[in-house]
mmCIF file of C-alpha atoms (C1' of nucleotides) in Angstrom:
data_model
loop_
_atom_site.group_PDB
_atom_site.id
_atom_site.type_symbol
_atom_site.label_atom_id
_atom_site.label_comp_id
_atom_site.label_asym_id
_atom_site.label_seq_id
_atom_site.Cartn_x
_atom_site.Cartn_y
_atom_site.Cartn_z
ATOM 1 C CA MET K 1 -17.165 39.773 -15.968
ATOM 2 C CA GLY K 2 -16.681 35.911 -16.292
ATOM 3 C CA THR K 3 -18.720 32.079 -17.449
ATOM 4 C CA VAL K 4 -22.548 33.821 -17.608
ATOM 5 C CA SER K 5 -24.753 31.421 -15.918
ATOM 6 C CA LYS K 6 -28.050 29.965 -15.280
ATOM 7 C CA LYS K 7 -29.548 33.056 -13.613
ATOM 8 C CA PHE K 8 -28.519 35.125 -15.789
ATOM 9 C CA PHE K 9 -31.441 33.269 -18.634
ATOM 10 C CA GLN K 10 -34.030 32.171 -15.916
ATOM 11 C CA ASP K 11 -35.403 35.639 -15.640
ATOM 12 C CA LYS K 12 -39.149 35.573 -17.089
ATOM 13 C CA ASN K 13 -38.792 38.556 -19.703
ATOM 14 C CA ILE K 14 -37.449 36.987 -22.353
ATOM 15 C CA PRO K 15 -36.815 40.287 -24.688
ATOM 16 C CA ARG K 16 -35.328 41.849 -22.367
ATOM 17 C CA VAL K 17 -33.133 38.366 -21.779
ATOM 18 C CA ALA K 18 -32.617 38.060 -25.208
ATOM 19 C CA ARG K 19 -31.666 42.617 -25.894
ATOM 20 C CA SER K 20 -29.084 41.927 -22.854
ATOM 21 C CA LEU K 21 -27.543 39.051 -24.507
ATOM 22 C CA LEU K 22 -26.639 41.484 -27.042
ATOM 23 C CA GLY K 23 -22.798 42.326 -26.618
ATOM 24 C CA ASN K 24 -22.257 38.583 -24.563
ATOM 25 C CA VAL K 25 -19.531 36.534 -26.087
ATOM 26 C CA LEU K 26 -20.622 33.161 -27.313
ATOM 27 C CA MET K 27 -17.106 30.215 -26.844
ATOM 28 C CA ARG K 28 -16.589 27.677 -28.902
ATOM 29 C CA ARG K 29 -13.204 25.974 -28.151
ATOM 30 C CA TYR K 30 -13.286 22.731 -31.142
ATOM 31 C CA ARG K 31 -10.082 20.600 -31.788
ATOM 32 C CA GLY K 32 -8.203 22.846 -29.401
ATOM 33 C CA GLU K 33 -8.993 25.934 -29.838
ATOM 34 C CA THR K 34 -10.773 28.349 -28.100
ATOM 35 C CA ARG K 35 -12.815 31.265 -30.283
ATOM 36 C CA ALA K 36 -14.509 34.013 -28.979
ATOM 37 C CA TYR K 37 -17.523 35.835 -31.407
ATOM 38 C CA ILE K 38 -20.158 38.843 -29.578
ATOM 39 C CA ILE K 39 -23.127 37.862 -29.793
ATOM 40 C CA THR K 40 -25.101 40.702 -32.383
ATOM 41 C CA ASP K 41 -28.545 39.534 -32.980
ATOM 42 C CA VAL K 42 -30.990 37.101 -31.481
ATOM 43 C CA GLU K 43 -34.438 36.480 -31.656
ATOM 44 C CA ALA K 44 -37.231 35.439 -28.313
ATOM 45 C CA TYR K 45 -39.489 33.243 -28.541
ATOM 46 C CA ASP K 46 -41.768 33.308 -25.970
ATOM 47 C CA GLY K 47 -44.180 31.454 -23.236
ATOM 48 C CA PRO K 48 -46.538 28.984 -25.160
ATOM 49 C CA ARG K 49 -48.416 32.261 -25.818
ATOM 50 C CA ASP K 50 -46.540 32.572 -28.971
ATOM 51 C CA LYS K 51 -47.502 32.148 -31.917
ATOM 52 C CA ALA K 52 -43.504 31.693 -33.435
ATOM 53 C CA SER K 53 -42.423 29.460 -31.471
ATOM 54 C CA HIS K 54 -41.971 25.505 -31.068
ATOM 55 C CA ALA K 55 -44.122 25.389 -27.630
ATOM 56 C CA TYR K 56 -47.135 26.358 -29.555
ATOM 57 C CA ARG K 57 -48.862 23.619 -30.339
ATOM 58 C CA GLY K 58 -47.449 21.351 -26.809
ATOM 59 C CA LYS K 59 -44.642 19.627 -25.399
ATOM 60 C CA THR K 60 -43.593 17.144 -27.877
ATOM 61 C CA ALA K 61 -40.373 15.262 -28.226
ATOM 62 C CA ARG K 62 -37.975 17.537 -30.131
ATOM 63 C CA ASN K 63 -38.756 21.193 -28.060
ATOM 64 C CA ALA K 64 -39.489 19.526 -24.526
ATOM 65 C CA LEU K 65 -36.073 21.108 -23.896
ATOM 66 C CA MET K 66 -37.679 24.271 -23.964
ATOM 67 C CA PHE K 67 -40.481 23.339 -20.705
ATOM 68 C CA GLY K 68 -36.779 22.615 -19.206
ATOM 69 C CA GLU K 69 -34.652 24.623 -17.571
ATOM 70 C CA ALA K 70 -32.315 27.335 -18.520
ATOM 71 C CA GLY K 71 -29.366 27.674 -19.042
ATOM 72 C CA ARG K 72 -28.819 24.715 -22.289
ATOM 73 C CA TRP K 73 -28.532 24.468 -24.986
ATOM 74 C CA TYR K 74 -31.776 24.349 -27.935
ATOM 75 C CA VAL K 75 -30.325 22.343 -31.055
ATOM 76 C CA TYR K 76 -32.789 21.867 -33.877
ATOM 77 C CA PHE K 77 -32.644 20.786 -37.550
ATOM 78 C CA VAL K 78 -34.481 22.521 -39.767
ATOM 79 C CA TYR K 79 -34.981 22.918 -43.541
ATOM 80 C CA GLY K 80 -32.769 19.393 -44.864
ATOM 81 C CA MET K 81 -29.608 20.875 -44.053
ATOM 82 C CA TYR K 82 -29.438 24.095 -40.980
ATOM 83 C CA TRP K 83 -29.013 24.027 -37.119
ATOM 84 C CA MET K 84 -30.411 26.179 -35.089
ATOM 85 C CA LEU K 85 -28.121 27.950 -31.472
ATOM 86 C CA ASN K 86 -31.185 27.872 -29.266
ATOM 87 C CA MET K 87 -30.058 29.395 -25.184
ATOM 88 C CA VAL K 88 -33.160 27.478 -23.122
ATOM 89 C CA THR K 89 -34.661 30.647 -20.773
ATOM 90 C CA GLY K 90 -37.167 31.678 -18.400
ATOM 91 C CA PRO K 91 -38.085 30.232 -15.424
ATOM 92 C CA LYS K 92 -38.637 25.869 -15.662
ATOM 93 C CA GLU K 93 -41.856 24.311 -17.060
ATOM 94 C CA TYR K 94 -42.515 28.163 -19.211
ATOM 95 C CA PRO K 95 -41.546 26.835 -22.620
ATOM 96 C CA ALA K 96 -38.639 30.109 -23.985
ATOM 97 C CA ALA K 97 -35.890 30.084 -25.762
ATOM 98 C CA ILE K 98 -33.390 32.938 -27.962
ATOM 99 C CA LEU K 99 -32.026 31.878 -31.034
ATOM 100 C CA ILE K 100 -28.744 32.911 -32.101
ATOM 101 C CA ARG K 101 -28.411 34.659 -35.056
ATOM 102 C CA GLY K 102 -25.578 36.509 -35.386
ATOM 103 C CA ALA K 103 -22.145 37.152 -34.291
ATOM 104 C CA MET K 104 -18.621 38.715 -34.441
ATOM 105 C CA ALA K 105 -15.684 36.083 -34.309
ATOM 106 C CA VAL K 106 -12.878 38.076 -32.381
ATOM 107 C CA ARG K 107 -9.779 37.419 -35.041
ATOM 108 C CA SER K 108 -7.092 38.482 -32.725
ATOM 109 C CA PRO K 109 -7.485 36.004 -28.574
ATOM 110 C CA LYS K 110 -4.150 38.511 -27.046
ATOM 111 C CA PHE K 111 -7.689 40.759 -26.783
ATOM 112 C CA LEU K 112 -9.913 38.348 -24.306
ATOM 113 C CA GLY K 113 -10.361 40.046 -21.467
ATOM 114 C CA LEU K 114 -8.505 43.457 -21.547
ATOM 115 C CA GLY K 115 -12.444 45.844 -22.481
ATOM 116 C CA ASN K 116 -11.519 46.634 -25.818
ATOM 117 C CA PRO K 117 -13.762 48.883 -27.319
ATOM 118 C CA ILE K 118 -15.540 46.963 -29.285
ATOM 119 C CA ALA K 119 -14.833 49.206 -32.478
ATOM 120 C CA LYS K 120 -11.010 47.895 -31.932
ATOM 121 C CA TRP K 121 -10.883 44.258 -32.340
ATOM 122 C CA GLN K 122 -10.678 42.710 -35.669
ATOM 123 C CA SER K 123 -13.255 40.700 -36.501
ATOM 124 C CA ASP K 124 -15.546 39.084 -38.935
ATOM 125 C CA CYS K 125 -19.539 39.103 -39.211
ATOM 126 C CA LEU K 126 -20.999 35.903 -39.340
ATOM 127 C CA SER K 127 -24.443 36.636 -39.488
ATOM 128 C CA GLY K 128 -27.320 33.836 -40.699
ATOM 129 C CA PRO K 129 -28.825 31.160 -37.974
ATOM 130 C CA GLY K 130 -27.355 28.595 -40.037
ATOM 131 C CA ARG K 131 -24.409 30.444 -41.063
ATOM 132 C CA LEU K 132 -23.333 30.604 -37.637
ATOM 133 C CA THR K 133 -24.175 27.178 -37.000
ATOM 134 C CA ARG K 134 -22.177 25.781 -39.426
ATOM 135 C CA ALA K 135 -18.363 28.609 -39.018
ATOM 136 C CA LEU K 136 -19.161 27.050 -35.113
ATOM 137 C CA HIS K 137 -18.965 23.809 -36.265
ATOM 138 C CA ILE K 138 -22.406 23.142 -33.664
ATOM 139 C CA ASP K 139 -24.938 20.215 -34.201
ATOM 140 C CA LYS K 140 -27.308 18.046 -31.933
ATOM 141 C CA SER K 141 -24.901 17.106 -30.597
ATOM 142 C CA PHE K 142 -25.286 20.231 -27.997
ATOM 143 C CA ASN K 143 -28.767 19.935 -27.614
ATOM 144 C CA GLY K 144 -29.462 19.767 -23.741
ATOM 145 C CA GLN K 145 -25.783 20.838 -23.051
ATOM 146 C CA CYS K 146 -25.921 23.150 -20.203
ATOM 147 C CA ALA K 147 -24.204 26.100 -21.723
ATOM 148 C CA ARG K 148 -20.375 25.799 -19.914
ATOM 149 C CA PRO K 149 -16.863 25.600 -20.593
ATOM 150 C CA GLU K 150 -16.179 21.709 -19.455
ATOM 151 C CA ASN K 151 -18.486 20.899 -23.369
ATOM 152 C CA GLY K 152 -17.048 23.623 -25.234
ATOM 153 C CA LEU K 153 -19.943 25.649 -25.994
ATOM 154 C CA TRP K 154 -20.307 28.701 -23.382
ATOM 155 C CA ILE K 155 -21.136 32.732 -23.187
ATOM 156 C CA GLU K 156 -18.591 34.843 -21.836
ATOM 157 C CA ASP K 157 -19.664 38.411 -19.767
ATOM 158 C CA TRP K 158 -16.337 40.781 -21.009
ATOM 159 C CA GLY K 159 -18.978 44.252 -19.591
ATOM 160 C CA ILE K 160 -19.719 44.996 -23.017
ATOM 161 C CA LYS K 161 -21.895 47.089 -23.378
ATOM 162 C CA ILE K 162 -23.802 48.040 -26.274
ATOM 163 C CA PRO K 163 -25.338 51.740 -26.201
ATOM 164 C CA PRO K 164 -29.055 51.608 -25.858
ATOM 165 C CA ARG K 165 -29.606 53.612 -29.754
ATOM 166 C CA ALA K 166 -27.111 50.911 -31.182
ATOM 167 C CA ILE K 167 -29.870 48.244 -31.205
ATOM 168 C CA ARG K 168 -32.847 47.637 -33.473
ATOM 169 C CA LYS K 169 -36.194 46.200 -32.179
ATOM 170 C CA VAL K 170 -37.203 44.168 -35.165
ATOM 171 C CA PRO K 171 -39.926 41.234 -36.790
ATOM 172 C CA ARG K 172 -37.997 37.710 -36.254
ATOM 173 C CA ILE K 173 -37.677 36.310 -39.473
ATOM 174 C CA GLY K 174 -39.496 33.428 -41.616
ATOM 175 C CA VAL K 175 -42.012 33.797 -38.730
ATOM 176 C CA SER K 176 -44.733 34.436 -40.875
ATOM 177 C CA TYR K 177 -46.897 32.090 -40.283
ATOM 178 C CA ALA K 178 -47.298 33.737 -36.997
ATOM 179 C CA HIS K 179 -50.209 36.627 -37.664
ATOM 180 C CA GLU K 180 -50.706 38.906 -34.930
ATOM 181 C CA TRP K 181 -46.399 36.960 -33.349
ATOM 182 C CA ALA K 182 -45.414 37.520 -36.280
ATOM 183 C CA GLN K 183 -45.671 41.374 -35.959
ATOM 184 C CA LYS K 184 -44.018 42.006 -32.543
ATOM 185 C CA PRO K 185 -40.590 42.757 -32.330
ATOM 186 C CA TYR K 186 -38.379 40.125 -31.126
ATOM 187 C CA ARG K 187 -35.388 39.956 -32.897
ATOM 188 C CA PHE K 188 -32.900 42.465 -31.473
ATOM 189 C CA VAL K 189 -30.226 43.611 -33.563
ATOM 190 C CA VAL K 190 -26.692 45.720 -33.207
ATOM 191 C CA ASP K 191 -27.171 47.867 -35.559
ATOM 192 C CA PRO K 192 -23.648 48.332 -37.438
ATOM 193 C CA VAL K 193 -23.673 51.600 -38.977
ATOM 194 C CA VAL K 194 -24.335 52.608 -34.969
ATOM 195 C CA ARG K 195 -21.645 49.759 -34.078
ATOM 196 C CA GLU K 196 -18.493 51.305 -35.895
ATOM 197 C CA ARG K 197 -18.999 54.905 -35.617
ATOM 198 C CA ARG K 198 -20.096 54.235 -31.578
ATOM 199 C CA GLY K 199 -17.127 51.430 -30.563
ATOM 200 C "C1'" DA R 1 -37.514 33.627 -57.271
ATOM 201 C "C1'" DC R 2 -36.864 28.814 -56.156
ATOM 202 C "C1'" DG R 3 -34.256 24.083 -55.334
ATOM 203 C "C1'" DA R 4 -31.885 21.832 -51.755
ATOM 204 C "C1'" DT R 5 -33.240 18.396 -48.086
ATOM 205 C "C1'" DG R 6 -34.889 15.208 -44.007
ATOM 206 C "C1'" DA R 7 -37.145 15.977 -39.935
ATOM 207 C "C1'" DT R 8 -40.951 16.890 -37.522
ATOM 208 C "C1'" DG R 9 -45.861 16.687 -36.386
ATOM 209 C "C1'" DA R 10 -50.421 16.465 -37.098
ATOM 210 C "C1'" DA R 11 -53.529 13.769 -40.260
ATOM 211 C "C1'" DC R 12 -55.213 9.383 -42.075
ATOM 212 C "C1'" DT B 1 -47.474 5.425 -43.840
ATOM 213 C "C1'" DT B 2 -48.499 9.760 -45.909
ATOM 214 C "C1'" DC B 3 -47.525 14.763 -47.051
ATOM 215 C "C1'" DA B 4 -47.619 19.387 -46.077
ATOM 216 C "C1'" DT B 5 -44.369 22.824 -44.353
ATOM 217 C "C1'" DC B 6 -40.504 24.668 -41.775
ATOM 218 C "C1'" DA B 7 -36.747 30.163 -36.451
ATOM 219 C "C1'" DT B 8 -32.539 28.458 -44.582
ATOM 220 C "C1'" DC B 9 -29.276 30.641 -47.593
ATOM 221 C "C1'" DG B 10 -26.725 29.996 -52.285
ATOM 222 C "C1'" DT B 11 -26.801 30.432 -56.366
ATOM 223 C "C1'" DA B 12 -30.194 32.921 -60.744
#
DNA sequence: ACGATGATGAAC
DNA sequence: TTCATCATCGTA
């Protein structure tokens, strides 16, 4: 329970960290209002050999954060329109990050911390990394920030457990250029059907 | 299936 | 300095 700290993200097993992030809660404070989003869709970008990763061709001005300390946001711009929200993960100098692709908005902040089953929360789905950052007003100003409440964007553990059979391991999106790495099941999604059934 | 829309990085 | 590409999305 409580704010997820740097230590959680320092694990060298990046796919494992990505998977454990499902069910954690992305928190956003914007113009005096705090909103909560249960993370349902993530992708792991794992180390210098991952051909799908920005870090594959070495350190550059854009990706330098991926080589730095875990627990900071890595936010970059793609396709002339969209901001991608990533959490820097892994040991220092090991370039890795987790892209947050989807979440469920918790409608009623009154449920904060009550441990209600996930199915009983009235919520809206945010599907797609570009839609998510647009909805949360996330832009480059978060790049390099620590994930802490003071910075307006952080992650909390509410003790929500996603049953293993509700998690689909599938290939990552939009990385067909990555050859054999494109097929690796580094995307973790909470299956919406199972999510409804189980609660 | 394709266009919007601009940063990035590699080539020249 | 040019140029292809891009961890996407909305419309068709």
